Short mmCIF file of C-alpha atoms and ligand atoms in Angstrom, two decimals:
data_model
loop_
_atom_site.label_atom_id
_atom_site.label_comp_id
_atom_site.label_asym_id
_atom_site.label_seq_id
_atom_site.Cartn_x
_atom_site.Cartn_y
_atom_site.Cartn_z
CA UNK W 39 -0.03 0.04 0.28
CA UNK W 40 2.71 2.57 0.83
CA UNK W 41 4.73 1.92 -2.50
CA UNK W 42 0.60 2.46 -4.08
CA UNK W 43 0.50 6.51 -2.27
CA UNK W 44 4.13 6.68 -3.02
CA UNK W 45 3.39 5.86 -6.80
CA UNK W 46 0.55 8.19 -6.69
CA UNK W 47 2.74 11.36 -5.09
CA UNK W 48 5.81 10.66 -7.87
CA UNK W 49 3.44 10.63 -9.83
CA UNK W 50 2.65 13.96 -9.10
CA UNK W 51 5.76 14.98 -8.41
CA UNK W 52 7.46 14.02 -11.66
CA UNK W 53 4.03 15.83 -13.86
CA UNK W 54 5.28 19.02 -11.89
CA UNK W 55 9.59 18.41 -12.09
CA UNK W 56 9.32 17.60 -15.22
CA UNK W 57 8.96 21.28 -17.04
CA UNK W 58 12.99 21.34 -14.86
CA UNK W 59 13.80 17.61 -16.01
CA UNK W 60 14.58 17.15 -12.00
CA UNK W 61 14.60 13.46 -10.44
CA UNK W 62 12.28 13.50 -7.84
CA UNK W 63 13.36 9.80 -7.43
CA UNK W 64 15.51 8.24 -4.85
CA UNK W 65 18.22 5.88 -5.84
CA UNK W 66 16.10 2.37 -6.47
CA UNK W 67 13.16 4.12 -7.27
CA UNK W 68 12.38 4.29 -4.49
CA UNK W 69 9.71 7.90 -4.46
CA UNK W 70 11.86 10.35 -2.64
CA UNK W 71 8.64 12.31 -1.05
CA UNK W 72 6.02 10.71 0.91
CA UNK W 73 2.53 12.24 1.19
CA UNK W 74 -0.89 12.07 3.38
CA UNK W 75 -3.36 8.82 2.90
CA UNK W 76 -2.82 5.31 3.89
CA UNK W 77 1.18 4.56 4.33
CA UNK W 78 1.37 1.57 6.41
CA UNK W 79 4.51 0.23 4.88
CA UNK W 80 4.26 -3.78 4.24
CA UNK W 81 7.28 -5.58 5.04
CA UNK W 82 7.86 -8.86 4.09
CA UNK W 83 10.28 -10.91 5.88
CA UNK W 84 11.79 -14.68 5.44
CA UNK W 85 13.23 -15.93 8.65
CA UNK W 86 15.89 -19.33 8.39
CA UNK W 87 13.25 -21.32 11.19
CA UNK W 88 12.89 -21.48 15.15
CA UNK W 89 16.08 -24.12 15.23
CA UNK W 90 17.10 -22.13 18.75
CA UNK W 91 16.62 -20.45 21.36
CA UNK W 92 18.19 -17.20 19.08
CA UNK W 93 15.79 -17.47 16.68
CA UNK W 94 13.06 -17.44 18.88
CA UNK W 95 14.22 -14.44 20.30
CA UNK W 96 14.87 -12.46 17.11
CA UNK W 97 11.08 -13.38 15.81
CA UNK W 98 9.53 -11.88 18.64
CA UNK W 99 12.01 -9.08 18.14
CA UNK W 100 11.25 -8.37 14.73
CA UNK W 101 7.04 -8.70 15.31
CA UNK W 102 6.47 -6.67 17.99
CA UNK W 103 8.79 -3.90 16.74
CA UNK W 104 6.98 -4.48 13.29
CA UNK W 105 3.70 -4.23 15.51
CA UNK W 106 5.28 -1.43 17.79
CA UNK W 107 6.18 0.60 14.23
CA UNK W 108 2.46 0.54 12.79
CA UNK W 109 4.91 -1.83 9.97
CA UNK W 110 2.50 -4.37 8.42
CA UNK W 111 4.53 -8.28 8.82
CA UNK W 112 4.41 -10.93 6.07
CA UNK W 113 6.70 -13.34 7.52
CA UNK W 114 7.25 -17.01 6.63
CA UNK W 115 9.78 -19.58 8.20
CA UNK W 116 11.94 -21.32 5.90
CA UNK W 117 12.47 -24.11 8.15
CA UNK W 118 16.38 -24.10 7.93
CA UNK W 119 16.44 -24.97 4.13
CA UNK W 120 16.89 -22.26 1.51
CA UNK W 121 14.48 -22.95 -1.86
CA UNK W 122 11.92 -21.95 1.06
CA UNK W 123 13.38 -19.32 1.92
CA UNK W 124 13.40 -18.20 -1.68
CA UNK W 125 10.05 -19.37 -2.64
CA UNK W 126 9.13 -16.29 -0.40
CA UNK W 127 11.67 -13.72 -1.41
CA UNK W 128 9.99 -14.70 -4.81
CA UNK W 129 6.33 -14.71 -2.99
CA UNK W 130 6.53 -11.27 -1.46
CA UNK W 131 7.74 -9.30 -4.70
CA UNK W 132 4.56 -11.06 -6.80
CA UNK W 133 2.37 -9.24 -3.25
CA UNK W 134 5.12 -6.30 -4.44
CA UNK W 135 5.14 -5.44 -0.85
CA UNK W 136 7.65 -2.07 -0.13
CA UNK W 137 10.59 -3.39 1.54
CA UNK W 138 12.09 -7.34 1.88
CA UNK W 139 13.55 -8.58 4.86
CA UNK W 140 15.31 -11.60 5.77
CA UNK W 141 18.49 -13.51 7.34
CA UNK W 142 19.97 -16.28 4.44
CA UNK W 143 20.03 -19.71 5.65
CA UNK W 144 23.36 -20.25 4.36
CA UNK W 145 25.57 -17.05 2.46
CA UNK W 146 26.16 -18.70 -1.45
CA UNK W 147 23.19 -18.82 -4.01
CA UNK W 148 21.26 -15.61 -3.78
CA UNK W 149 21.99 -13.24 -6.46
CA UNK W 150 18.95 -14.52 -8.60
CA UNK W 151 16.01 -14.15 -6.84
CA UNK W 152 17.70 -10.91 -5.49
CA UNK W 153 18.01 -9.47 -8.80
CA UNK W 154 14.78 -9.93 -9.00
CA UNK W 155 13.93 -7.94 -6.69
CA UNK W 156 16.00 -5.36 -7.58
CA UNK W 157 14.14 -5.53 -11.55
CA UNK W 158 10.93 -5.40 -9.03
CA UNK W 159 12.39 -1.97 -7.46
CA UNK W 160 12.15 -3.70 -4.41
CA UNK W 161 14.45 -3.20 -1.40
CA UNK W 162 16.28 -5.57 0.50
CA UNK W 163 17.65 -5.53 3.88
CA UNK W 164 19.73 -7.95 4.95
CA UNK W 165 19.36 -9.30 9.13
CA UNK W 166 21.47 -10.72 11.21
CA UNK W 167 23.78 -13.00 8.32
CA UNK W 168 25.45 -12.22 5.00
CA UNK W 169 25.62 -13.21 1.24
CA UNK W 170 28.40 -13.45 -0.24
CA UNK W 171 27.83 -11.55 -3.46
CA UNK W 172 29.87 -9.16 -4.63
CA UNK W 173 26.67 -6.83 -6.27
CA UNK W 174 26.53 -4.40 -2.82
CA UNK W 175 23.86 -2.80 -4.78
CA UNK W 176 21.24 -6.06 -4.93
CA UNK W 177 20.83 -4.83 -1.12
CA UNK W 178 20.40 -0.97 0.75
CA UNK W 179 22.34 -2.38 3.89
CA UNK W 180 23.49 -5.48 5.98
CA UNK W 181 22.58 -5.21 10.30
CA UNK W 182 24.16 -8.19 12.68
CA UNK W 183 26.32 -9.24 14.79
CA UNK W 184 29.96 -9.57 13.31
CA UNK W 185 30.18 -13.47 13.36
CA UNK W 186 34.31 -13.59 12.79
CA UNK W 187 34.82 -11.43 16.41
CA UNK W 188 33.04 -13.33 17.73
CA UNK W 189 34.92 -16.32 16.85
CA UNK W 190 37.74 -14.64 17.93
CA UNK W 191 36.72 -14.09 21.60
CA UNK W 192 36.03 -17.69 22.28
CA UNK W 193 39.47 -18.17 20.99
CA UNK W 194 40.77 -15.58 22.58
CA UNK W 195 39.34 -16.70 26.12
CA UNK W 196 40.72 -20.55 25.38
CA UNK W 197 44.64 -19.20 24.93
CA UNK W 198 44.20 -17.15 28.23
CA UNK W 199 42.71 -20.01 30.40
CA UNK W 200 45.55 -22.34 28.65
CA UNK W 201 48.17 -19.84 28.65
CA UNK W 202 50.24 -22.01 31.62
CA UNK W 203 49.60 -25.41 30.13
CA UNK W 204 52.31 -26.54 27.82
CA UNK W 205 51.17 -30.50 26.88
CA UNK W 206 48.36 -30.37 24.04
CA UNK W 207 44.83 -28.91 24.33
CA UNK W 208 42.20 -31.11 22.58
CA UNK W 209 39.49 -29.65 21.07
CA UNK W 210 35.87 -30.58 18.82
CA UNK W 211 34.20 -27.75 17.34
CA UNK W 212 29.85 -28.46 16.53
CA UNK W 213 29.73 -25.96 13.97
CA UNK W 214 26.19 -24.06 12.75
CA UNK W 215 24.64 -25.15 9.43
CA UNK W 216 27.11 -25.89 6.55
CA UNK W 217 27.85 -23.11 4.37
CA UNK W 218 26.08 -19.98 6.95
CA UNK W 219 27.66 -17.20 7.31
CA UNK W 220 28.13 -17.58 11.61
CA UNK W 221 29.51 -21.00 10.99
CA UNK W 222 32.14 -20.24 8.44
CA UNK W 223 33.54 -16.92 10.02
CA UNK W 224 33.31 -18.18 14.26
CA UNK W 225 35.33 -21.16 12.56
CA UNK W 226 37.75 -18.92 10.34
CA UNK W 227 37.93 -16.69 13.45
CA UNK W 228 38.42 -19.11 16.38
CA UNK W 229 41.03 -21.25 13.85
CA UNK W 230 42.92 -17.56 13.06
CA UNK W 231 43.17 -17.31 16.66
CA UNK W 232 44.10 -20.70 18.13
CA UNK W 233 46.26 -21.22 15.13
CA UNK W 234 48.92 -19.15 16.71
CA UNK W 235 49.72 -22.07 19.16
CA UNK W 236 50.61 -25.64 17.47
CA UNK W 237 49.08 -27.18 21.30
CA UNK W 238 46.11 -26.06 20.35
CA UNK W 239 44.42 -28.98 18.38
CA UNK W 240 40.85 -29.19 17.32
CA UNK W 241 40.72 -32.98 16.93
CA UNK W 242 37.35 -33.02 14.82
CA UNK W 243 34.72 -30.46 14.38
CA UNK W 244 31.52 -31.21 12.60
CA UNK W 245 28.04 -29.06 11.92
CA UNK W 246 25.20 -29.78 14.59
CA UNK W 247 22.72 -27.13 12.45
CA UNK W 248 22.52 -24.65 15.10
CA UNK W 249 19.81 -27.01 16.85
CA UNK W 250 19.83 -29.20 20.45
CA UNK W 251 18.93 -32.17 19.00
CA UNK W 252 21.85 -32.52 16.29
CA UNK W 253 24.38 -31.08 19.46
CA UNK W 254 24.06 -34.08 21.85
CA UNK W 255 24.19 -36.23 18.43
CA UNK W 256 27.21 -35.30 16.85
CA UNK W 257 28.52 -35.44 20.93
CA UNK W 258 27.94 -38.33 21.44
CA UNK W 259 29.98 -39.63 18.79
CA UNK W 260 32.54 -37.35 19.34
CA UNK W 261 33.10 -38.94 22.81
CA UNK W 262 32.48 -42.48 21.25
CA UNK W 263 35.49 -41.45 18.75
CA UNK W 264 37.90 -39.90 21.35
CA UNK W 265 38.26 -40.08 24.57
CA UNK W 266 40.41 -37.14 25.72
CA UNK W 267 38.13 -33.46 24.46
CA UNK W 268 39.76 -31.07 26.89
CA UNK W 269 37.51 -28.65 25.02
CA UNK W 270 34.08 -28.52 23.35
CA UNK W 271 34.19 -25.23 20.99
CA UNK W 272 29.81 -24.82 20.05
CA UNK W 273 28.65 -22.29 17.56
CA UNK W 274 25.66 -21.47 19.66
CA UNK W 275 24.24 -22.33 22.85
CA UNK W 276 21.62 -24.91 21.77
CA UNK W 277 24.17 -27.21 20.46
CA UNK W 278 26.27 -26.43 23.99
CA UNK W 279 23.66 -27.31 26.12
CA UNK W 280 22.72 -30.49 23.74
CA UNK W 281 26.67 -31.49 24.09
CA UNK W 282 26.03 -32.00 27.60
CA UNK W 283 23.12 -34.10 27.95
CA UNK W 284 26.27 -36.22 25.99
CA UNK W 285 29.05 -35.49 28.38
CA UNK W 286 26.84 -36.28 31.40
CA UNK W 287 25.23 -39.20 29.60
CA UNK W 288 29.00 -40.68 29.25
CA UNK W 289 29.70 -40.08 32.41
CA UNK W 290 31.89 -36.62 32.57
CA UNK W 291 30.88 -33.47 33.85
CA UNK W 292 30.53 -30.36 31.30
CA UNK W 293 32.98 -27.91 32.40
CA UNK W 294 35.36 -29.44 34.86
CA UNK W 295 36.09 -32.84 32.51
CA UNK W 296 35.23 -30.82 29.21
CA UNK W 297 35.49 -26.60 29.57
CA UNK W 298 32.68 -25.17 27.06
CA UNK W 299 32.51 -22.38 25.20
CA UNK W 300 29.90 -21.12 23.01
CA UNK W 301 28.18 -17.83 21.11
CA UNK W 302 24.49 -16.58 22.19
CA UNK W 303 24.10 -16.04 25.37
CA UNK W 304 20.20 -16.72 25.34
CA UNK W 305 18.83 -17.26 28.70
CA UNK W 306 19.04 -21.41 28.75
CA UNK W 307 22.18 -21.64 28.13
CA UNK W 308 23.44 -17.92 30.55
CA UNK W 309 22.09 -20.56 33.03
CA UNK W 310 24.29 -23.91 32.49
CA UNK W 311 26.92 -20.84 32.55
CA UNK W 312 25.67 -19.99 36.10
CA UNK W 313 25.00 -23.25 37.19
CA UNK W 314 29.06 -23.89 36.12
CA UNK W 315 28.04 -25.90 33.43
CA UNK W 316 29.66 -23.98 30.23
CA UNK W 317 32.82 -21.80 31.17
CA UNK W 318 32.49 -18.65 28.53
CA UNK W 319 30.03 -17.99 26.42
CA UNK W 320 30.28 -14.95 23.52
CA UNK W 321 27.74 -12.51 23.06
CA UNK W 322 25.47 -12.60 19.89
CA UNK W 323 22.28 -10.19 20.27
CA UNK W 324 18.79 -11.08 18.26
CA UNK W 325 17.18 -8.06 18.85
CA UNK W 326 17.91 -6.85 15.51
CA UNK W 327 13.83 -5.40 15.47
CA UNK W 328 13.82 -2.25 16.64
CA UNK W 329 16.89 -1.11 14.36
CA UNK W 330 15.01 -3.57 11.04
CA UNK W 331 12.21 -1.09 11.35
CA UNK W 332 14.06 2.44 11.86
CA UNK W 333 15.96 1.07 8.55
CA UNK W 334 13.69 0.55 6.97
CA UNK W 335 11.67 3.40 7.65
CA UNK W 336 14.48 5.16 6.27
CA UNK W 337 15.65 3.06 2.75
CA UNK W 338 12.18 3.83 1.85
CA UNK W 339 12.22 8.18 2.54
CA UNK W 340 14.98 7.40 0.38
CA UNK W 341 17.66 8.51 3.03
CA UNK W 342 21.05 7.49 2.69
CA UNK W 343 22.31 4.26 5.07
CA UNK W 344 24.78 3.03 6.67
CA UNK W 345 26.12 -0.06 4.00
CA UNK W 346 26.33 -2.10 7.39
CA UNK W 347 25.51 -1.94 11.01
CA UNK W 348 27.18 -3.89 13.41
CA UNK W 349 25.94 -4.61 16.17
CA UNK W 350 26.89 -4.34 20.14
CA UNK W 351 27.74 -7.26 21.69
CA UNK W 352 30.21 -8.03 25.08
CA UNK W 353 31.05 -11.66 26.40
CA UNK W 354 30.62 -13.54 29.49
CA UNK W 355 31.98 -15.28 32.67
CA UNK W 356 30.03 -18.04 35.26
CA UNK W 357 30.03 -15.15 37.66
CA UNK W 358 29.08 -12.68 35.26
CA UNK W 359 26.31 -15.06 34.04
CA UNK W 360 25.03 -15.11 37.65
CA UNK W 361 24.93 -11.22 37.78
CA UNK W 362 23.32 -10.85 34.29
CA UNK W 363 20.29 -13.47 34.66
CA UNK W 364 17.52 -12.08 36.49
CA UNK W 365 17.49 -8.85 34.06
CA UNK W 366 18.48 -11.08 30.42
CA UNK W 367 15.04 -10.50 28.49
CA UNK W 368 15.84 -13.45 25.95
O1 LIG G 1012 22.29 -16.60 12.18
C1 LIG G 1012 22.82 -16.63 14.24
C2 LIG G 1012 22.87 -18.21 14.55
O2 LIG G 1012 21.32 -18.69 14.19
C3 LIG G 1012 23.18 -17.90 16.12
O3 LIG G 1012 23.96 -17.55 16.61
C4 LIG G 1012 22.18 -19.23 15.81
O4 LIG G 1012 21.70 -19.51 17.68
C5 LIG G 1012 20.71 -19.44 14.88
O5 LIG G 1012 19.96 -20.61 15.32
#
């Protein structure tokens, strides 16, 4: 609806501007000025799925923020499948929404559908996860965490913890969804930091698809194949929580026999950290909704927005988790 009204306004403005040869449309065809009438913005949001506590909190943040901002949200859940996300985006294009936002399941393979959105003059905003397309004109901005930095923070904690250790430190890694930006970047950031000292050995690394069930299943297999695991690095809390069940099932004490580092800092993860079952969590904030709605409004008003908006995040030790838990929002 927003677009129809804006189109009518733009036609009117263009008619007056024609004599002077003025161009009243902003980059990407969005009208530069808004008029009265029903100016409700419609946003199509293609979510990854509901794989983790982080994702649930992210969905809630997007839905609540859209409501608060008066934006009409069309929401779809891709169940962690790229083809479902592509279908959802195509359907938003057909429905002529004003703006499309999505969190890409994986990094590659988006150019065609993004070109279709661009051809339809529908701006796209990436949230949470990146695409690897070299053509930056296919989206207006990317709002989300610096996942490489998160991996580095996890590695730095480990390096400090084992500073006085001289023997090998055997690490197993539970990766996120194969091909996803957080799995790629959290792996590379971590590897870069621990790679400076050869005593750190990643003896097994496999995807647990960011889910608790898969985290447990893969950790079970790691434990059977490797009797001497010192450290588990899980790319999210949920996989770490599943792994804790596997470790306890194998008669070991999580947080003591095997040190655990995770990413996210959702409530369940923070509780396990406060209980001593996880040793360190790198925060990744899912509360992207308010900034997303703000960016969407700016993009549609033809304002310039930064190419990249990085979320501010921290880290938590066991003591810090105890203090933060009572006021944790998600
Ligand atoms: O893209 C963010 C990641 O996706 C979160 O860290 C993870 O929990 C989620 O599934």
